[in-house]
Structures are given as structure tokens and as C-alpha cells.
Amino acid sequence: MIQEQLTIINKLGLHARAAAKLVGVAGQFESRIVLVKDGREADAKSIMSVMMLAASQGTELNVRIEGDDASEAWVALLSLVQNRFDEPE
């Protein structure tokens, strides 16, 4: 199991397009991926669940990944966030 922290750095946070990209990346993996903000858990493969976190710029999310491809999933999620969800800012 992987437990790490991610900081949302893009200007608009986890708005609809960014959340959809995150869900798309998470959905490529068999592992169970859970995002936690202020004690609330979200299934990273559910767009509604991710959007309900209301994660704005600067939000720190705890990420838990369990499964055989957990390492690959973590690298993909980290890359997506560090690349600001492919947004200009």
C-alpha cells in the first residue's frame, strides 16, 4: 500500500475538467485509489466523489493506493498533478 500527500497546484483546483482527467488516469489502474481531504474520503475513480472534495489550489490531499499496480498509479497521479492537469497555469 502507498500512502502519500499531493498538493493541488493548478490555479482552478479540481474543477470539472481536472477531476475528469484525474478519474481517467485512476481508471487505468486496477488498484483501489482513495483521496482524503479533511477526513472525507473519495474514490478516485468516481467523478462525483472527486468533485465533492472541493479541492481548490493549495489543497493537500492524502492519497492511499492499494493493489498490484500501486506504484505505477502513484507515478501517473503525481505526474498529472505536477503537470497542472495540462492546464496553462
Short mmCIF file of C-alpha atoms in Angstrom, two decimals:
data_model
loop_
_atom_site.label_atom_id
_atom_site.label_comp_id
_atom_site.label_asym_id
_atom_site.label_seq_id
_atom_site.Cartn_x
_atom_site.Cartn_y
_atom_site.Cartn_z
CA MET A 1 0.00 0.00 0.00
CA ILE A 2 1.15 3.50 -0.83
CA GLN A 3 0.22 6.49 1.33
CA GLU A 4 1.42 9.86 0.10
CA GLN A 5 0.38 13.50 0.02
CA LEU A 6 -0.39 15.58 -3.05
CA THR A 7 -0.82 19.35 -3.19
CA ILE A 8 -3.18 20.65 -5.86
CA ILE A 9 -1.15 23.36 -7.58
CA ASN A 10 -3.17 24.33 -10.63
CA LYS A 11 -4.99 27.66 -10.43
CA LEU A 12 -8.54 26.27 -10.69
CA GLY A 13 -8.06 23.25 -8.41
CA LEU A 14 -10.03 20.07 -9.01
CA HIS A 15 -12.69 21.67 -11.20
CA ALA A 16 -14.69 19.51 -13.61
CA ARG A 17 -12.05 19.11 -16.33
CA ALA A 18 -9.20 18.43 -13.90
CA ALA A 19 -11.34 16.00 -11.90
CA ALA A 20 -12.26 14.18 -15.11
CA LYS A 21 -8.57 13.84 -16.03
CA LEU A 22 -7.75 12.52 -12.57
CA VAL A 23 -10.57 9.97 -12.77
CA GLY A 24 -9.39 8.97 -16.25
CA VAL A 25 -5.87 8.34 -15.02
CA ALA A 26 -7.06 6.49 -11.91
CA GLY A 27 -9.34 4.33 -14.04
CA GLN A 28 -6.36 2.96 -15.97
CA PHE A 29 -5.23 1.02 -12.92
CA GLU A 30 -6.61 -1.99 -11.07
CA SER A 31 -5.54 -0.60 -7.70
CA ARG A 32 -8.01 0.98 -5.31
CA ILE A 33 -7.21 4.69 -5.12
CA VAL A 34 -8.66 6.85 -2.35
CA LEU A 35 -8.23 10.60 -1.91
CA VAL A 36 -8.71 12.06 1.57
CA LYS A 37 -9.35 15.71 2.42
CA ASP A 38 -10.24 16.81 5.95
CA GLY A 39 -11.22 13.27 6.88
CA ARG A 40 -13.55 12.85 3.88
CA GLU A 41 -12.69 10.02 1.52
CA ALA A 42 -13.26 9.99 -2.22
CA ASP A 43 -12.95 7.14 -4.69
CA ALA A 44 -10.50 8.49 -7.29
CA LYS A 45 -12.36 6.55 -9.99
CA SER A 46 -15.64 8.41 -9.35
CA ILE A 47 -16.04 11.90 -10.84
CA MET A 48 -18.76 12.86 -8.38
CA SER A 49 -16.75 11.63 -5.43
CA VAL A 50 -13.66 13.58 -6.53
CA MET A 51 -15.59 16.78 -7.22
CA MET A 52 -17.30 16.59 -3.82
CA LEU A 53 -13.89 17.13 -2.21
CA ALA A 54 -13.97 20.72 -3.50
CA ALA A 55 -10.17 20.75 -3.65
CA SER A 56 -9.02 24.23 -4.59
CA GLN A 57 -5.48 25.38 -5.35
CA GLY A 58 -3.21 24.66 -2.38
CA THR A 59 -5.35 21.81 -1.03
CA GLU A 60 -3.36 18.92 0.37
CA LEU A 61 -4.82 15.51 -0.36
CA ASN A 62 -3.79 12.28 1.28
CA VAL A 63 -3.61 9.51 -1.30
CA ARG A 64 -3.98 5.82 -0.48
CA ILE A 65 -3.36 3.27 -3.20
CA GLU A 66 -3.75 -0.48 -2.71
CA GLY A 67 -3.09 -3.07 -5.39
CA ASP A 68 -0.55 -4.74 -7.62
CA ASP A 69 -0.06 -1.66 -9.81
CA ALA A 70 0.02 0.86 -6.93
CA SER A 71 3.48 2.20 -7.77
CA GLU A 72 2.55 2.86 -11.38
CA ALA A 73 -0.71 4.51 -10.33
CA TRP A 74 1.11 6.79 -7.89
CA VAL A 75 3.63 7.89 -10.54
CA ALA A 76 0.80 8.63 -13.03
CA LEU A 77 -1.24 10.64 -10.50
CA LEU A 78 1.78 12.56 -9.28
CA SER A 79 2.76 13.40 -12.85
CA LEU A 80 -0.75 14.61 -13.67
CA VAL A 81 -0.86 16.91 -10.66
CA GLN A 82 2.70 18.21 -11.14
CA ASN A 83 1.85 18.99 -14.78
CA ARG A 84 -1.12 21.05 -13.52
CA PHE A 85 -3.57 18.73 -15.33
CA ASP A 86 -2.09 20.04 -18.62
CA GLU A 87 -3.53 23.49 -17.93
CA PRO A 88 -1.60 26.69 -18.69
CA GLU A 89 -1.41 27.75 -15.01
#
